[in-house]
Short mmCIF file of C-alpha atoms and ligand atoms in Angstrom, two decimals:
data_model
loop_
_atom_site.label_atom_id
_atom_site.label_comp_id
_atom_site.label_asym_id
_atom_site.label_seq_id
_atom_site.Cartn_x
_atom_site.Cartn_y
_atom_site.Cartn_z
CA MET A 50 91.67 77.73 81.31
CA GLU A 51 88.17 78.36 82.93
CA ASP A 52 89.43 76.98 86.01
CA PHE A 53 92.02 79.80 86.20
CA LEU A 54 89.90 82.83 85.27
CA ARG A 55 87.91 81.20 88.17
CA PHE A 56 90.66 81.15 90.33
CA VAL A 57 92.00 84.53 89.66
CA SER A 58 88.46 86.18 89.70
CA SER A 59 87.90 84.69 93.35
CA ARG A 60 90.86 86.47 94.75
CA TYR A 61 90.17 89.66 96.90
CA SER A 62 92.32 91.93 99.16
CA ILE A 63 91.42 90.95 102.52
CA ARG A 64 91.46 93.34 105.34
CA SER A 65 90.36 91.45 108.22
CA TYR A 66 92.62 88.99 110.05
CA ASP A 67 92.17 86.61 112.58
CA SER A 68 95.25 87.27 115.33
CA GLU A 69 94.80 84.06 116.96
CA LYS A 70 95.26 81.77 114.20
CA GLN A 71 98.62 80.85 112.44
CA VAL A 72 99.46 80.01 109.13
CA GLU A 73 100.50 76.37 109.00
CA GLN A 74 104.40 76.17 108.23
CA GLU A 75 104.02 73.80 105.24
CA LYS A 76 101.36 76.24 103.43
CA LEU A 77 103.53 79.17 103.65
CA LEU A 78 106.64 77.27 102.58
CA ARG A 79 104.66 76.30 99.33
CA VAL A 80 103.72 80.26 99.11
CA LEU A 81 107.63 80.88 99.33
CA GLU A 82 108.29 78.18 96.80
CA ALA A 83 105.66 79.41 94.08
CA ALA A 84 107.40 82.81 94.72
CA ARG A 85 110.73 81.52 93.87
CA PHE A 86 109.45 80.75 90.26
CA ALA A 87 108.61 84.29 89.37
CA PRO A 88 110.41 85.46 86.34
CA SER A 89 112.92 88.30 86.65
CA ALA A 90 114.58 90.06 83.95
CA ALA A 91 117.59 88.39 82.71
CA ASN A 92 116.63 85.96 85.75
CA ARG A 93 118.63 87.88 88.14
CA GLN A 94 116.06 87.19 90.95
CA PRO A 95 117.34 90.34 92.93
CA TRP A 96 114.94 89.82 95.40
CA LYS A 97 114.41 88.59 99.28
CA ILE A 98 111.33 87.92 101.06
CA MET A 99 111.04 88.45 104.74
CA VAL A 100 108.49 86.77 106.75
CA VAL A 101 107.73 88.68 109.58
CA THR A 102 106.57 87.11 113.03
CA SER A 103 108.13 88.79 115.50
CA VAL A 104 106.17 90.97 117.38
CA PRO A 105 108.48 93.99 117.88
CA VAL A 106 108.73 93.97 114.20
CA LEU A 107 105.20 93.85 113.71
CA GLU A 108 104.70 96.63 115.39
CA LYS A 109 106.92 98.85 113.76
CA LEU A 110 105.71 97.53 110.45
CA HIS A 111 102.01 98.62 112.18
CA LEU A 112 103.46 102.27 112.82
CA ALA A 113 104.64 102.82 109.25
CA TYR A 114 101.11 101.50 107.89
CA PRO A 115 98.62 102.24 111.08
CA ALA A 116 95.30 100.71 109.64
CA PRO A 117 93.73 98.87 112.42
CA TRP A 118 92.83 95.92 110.47
CA PHE A 119 96.48 95.59 109.75
CA ALA A 120 97.41 95.34 113.71
CA LYS A 121 95.59 92.21 113.80
CA ALA A 122 98.21 90.34 111.33
CA ASN A 123 100.39 87.91 112.92
CA THR A 124 102.26 87.04 109.79
CA VAL A 125 103.53 89.65 107.49
CA LEU A 126 105.56 89.13 104.15
CA ILE A 127 107.79 91.84 102.70
CA VAL A 128 109.18 91.79 99.30
CA LYS A 129 112.47 93.68 99.03
CA GLY A 130 115.12 94.05 96.65
CA ASP A 131 118.89 95.06 95.78
CA ILE A 132 118.42 97.69 92.99
CA SER A 133 122.46 96.64 92.13
CA GLN A 134 121.44 93.24 91.85
CA ALA A 135 118.47 93.73 89.25
CA TRP A 136 119.25 94.25 85.38
CA THR A 137 119.52 97.68 83.82
CA ARG A 138 118.47 98.32 80.16
CA ASN A 139 121.93 99.62 78.47
CA ARG A 140 120.29 101.88 76.32
CA ASP A 141 118.70 104.21 78.76
CA GLY A 142 119.58 103.02 82.30
CA TYR A 143 116.26 101.69 83.14
CA ASN A 144 116.62 99.38 86.05
CA SER A 145 113.82 96.49 86.40
CA ILE A 146 113.67 96.17 90.19
CA ASN A 147 110.34 97.27 90.54
CA SER A 148 108.52 95.17 88.08
CA ASP A 149 110.71 91.99 89.18
CA LEU A 150 109.29 92.50 92.91
CA ALA A 151 106.02 93.13 91.75
CA ILE A 152 105.79 90.12 89.84
CA LEU A 153 107.23 87.99 92.75
CA MET A 154 104.26 89.95 95.02
CA THR A 155 101.68 88.65 92.50
CA HIS A 156 103.00 85.01 92.61
CA ILE A 157 102.52 85.30 96.67
CA LEU A 158 99.14 86.75 96.36
CA LEU A 159 98.20 84.11 94.01
CA ALA A 160 99.77 81.10 95.55
CA ALA A 161 98.40 82.20 99.29
CA HIS A 162 95.01 82.29 97.82
CA ALA A 163 95.44 78.60 96.17
CA GLU A 164 96.04 77.53 99.85
CA GLY A 165 93.00 79.25 101.27
CA LEU A 166 94.82 82.30 102.79
CA SER A 167 94.11 85.75 102.91
CA THR A 168 96.48 88.73 101.76
CA CYS A 169 96.22 92.53 100.82
CA TRP A 170 98.90 94.20 98.89
CA ILE A 171 100.01 97.04 100.76
CA GLU A 172 102.11 100.12 99.49
CA ALA A 173 100.65 102.85 101.25
CA PHE A 174 103.21 102.64 103.90
CA ASP A 175 105.50 105.22 105.64
CA LYS A 176 108.55 104.58 103.58
CA GLU A 177 111.05 105.85 105.61
CA MET A 178 109.45 104.35 108.99
CA LEU A 179 109.44 100.94 106.76
CA CYS A 180 113.15 100.89 105.86
CA GLU A 181 114.43 101.95 109.33
CA ALA A 182 112.24 99.45 110.76
CA LEU A 183 114.11 96.66 108.44
CA SER A 184 117.52 98.19 108.62
CA LEU A 185 117.60 98.35 104.66
CA LYS A 186 120.89 98.86 102.83
CA GLU A 187 120.97 101.96 100.64
CA THR A 188 120.84 99.89 97.72
CA GLU A 189 117.58 98.24 98.85
CA VAL A 190 114.14 98.70 98.19
CA VAL A 191 110.64 97.65 99.59
CA CYS A 192 107.97 96.78 96.75
CA ALA A 193 105.36 95.73 99.05
CA MET A 194 104.12 93.89 102.04
CA THR A 195 100.96 91.77 102.59
CA PRO A 196 99.48 90.19 105.87
CA ILE A 197 99.12 86.29 105.30
CA GLY A 198 96.70 84.45 107.12
CA TYR A 199 93.14 83.68 108.22
CA HIS A 200 89.99 86.19 107.98
CA PRO A 201 87.84 85.79 110.96
CA GLU A 202 85.30 83.10 111.08
CA GLY A 203 81.88 84.32 109.09
CA GLU A 204 83.52 87.34 107.57
CA LYS A 205 81.91 87.80 104.41
CA LEU A 206 84.52 87.52 101.68
CA ILE A 207 82.71 87.59 98.54
CA ARG A 208 81.97 91.13 97.12
CA PRO A 209 81.50 92.33 93.79
CA LYS A 210 84.41 92.55 91.42
CA SER A 211 84.94 95.80 90.34
CA ARG A 212 86.86 95.78 86.86
CA LYS A 213 86.87 97.60 83.79
CA GLU A 214 85.50 96.07 80.61
CA LEU A 215 88.03 94.59 78.07
CA ASP A 216 86.75 96.98 75.30
CA GLU A 217 88.25 99.70 77.89
CA ILE A 218 91.44 98.24 78.42
CA VAL A 219 92.39 96.51 75.32
CA GLU A 220 93.79 98.20 72.28
CA TRP A 221 93.57 95.59 69.11
CA MET A 222 96.55 97.11 66.70
C1 FMN B 401 100.41 98.42 93.77
C2 FMN B 401 99.23 98.15 95.06
C3 FMN B 401 99.16 98.81 95.87
C4 FMN B 401 98.12 98.54 96.94
N1 FMN B 401 98.22 99.25 98.20
C5 FMN B 401 97.20 99.27 99.27
C6 FMN B 401 97.42 99.55 100.48
O1 FMN B 401 98.29 100.22 100.75
N2 FMN B 401 96.25 99.60 101.26
C7 FMN B 401 95.42 98.90 100.95
O2 FMN B 401 94.68 98.28 101.42
N3 FMN B 401 95.49 97.80 99.54
C8 FMN B 401 95.88 98.08 98.75
N4 FMN B 401 96.02 97.55 97.54
C9 FMN B 401 95.10 96.65 97.05
C10 FMN B 401 94.08 97.32 95.95
O3 FMN B 401 93.21 98.38 96.74
C11 FMN B 401 93.13 96.41 95.44
O4 FMN B 401 94.08 95.15 94.84
C12 FMN B 401 92.22 96.64 94.33
O5 FMN B 401 91.15 97.38 94.99
C13 FMN B 401 91.60 95.79 93.95
O6 FMN B 401 90.79 94.80 94.64
P1 FMN B 401 90.98 93.31 94.70
O7 FMN B 401 92.49 93.11 95.23
O8 FMN B 401 90.09 92.76 95.96
O9 FMN B 401 90.82 92.56 93.54
C14 FMN B 401 96.99 97.71 96.42
C15 FMN B 401 97.36 97.25 95.39
C16 FMN B 401 98.45 97.37 94.36
C17 FMN B 401 98.33 96.40 93.17
#
């Protein structure tokens, strides 16, 4: 457990990428394999992971999220899902798609960290531009995207983790 705590507390959002260095295919496949094991409501697995390396598509992603550091990413993973395939709660019609996709993305971030790869969960994109770039169907939604890759040599990764204390976030009942 101590190892696990050390592991999760040493993951950071990285906003600096080496555009020249490609992620090894075997590492990428292990990350995707770890994503496959994510839980989902009623085990519906209503998701797809898009692995984007095509330059014209990357350029469209960069337009939808125009941060200069993001433009350096040569590989981007996008987590999308189909609302019609996700579990719905009978009682009130709640659909689990966003929870399902967020767990999938969490697996991706942690698995990438285990492989020594950098990521950054991104949601502040222009939704319309992104949906158009990816030709999404009407029932499909994008949860988030992340670059996956290497930070430039010498980049300082470690910074203080800013988190609320346990007594601020836990309510014992
Ligand atoms: C739902 C969600 C949306 C996020 N969207 C963005 C984003 O659009 N751009 C960005 O640079 N970081 C984004 N982040 C990263 C957070 O800013 C980051 O996880 C948080 O500040 C904690 O830092 P850490 O990941 O280094 O521990 C997002 C994270 C989450 C969970």
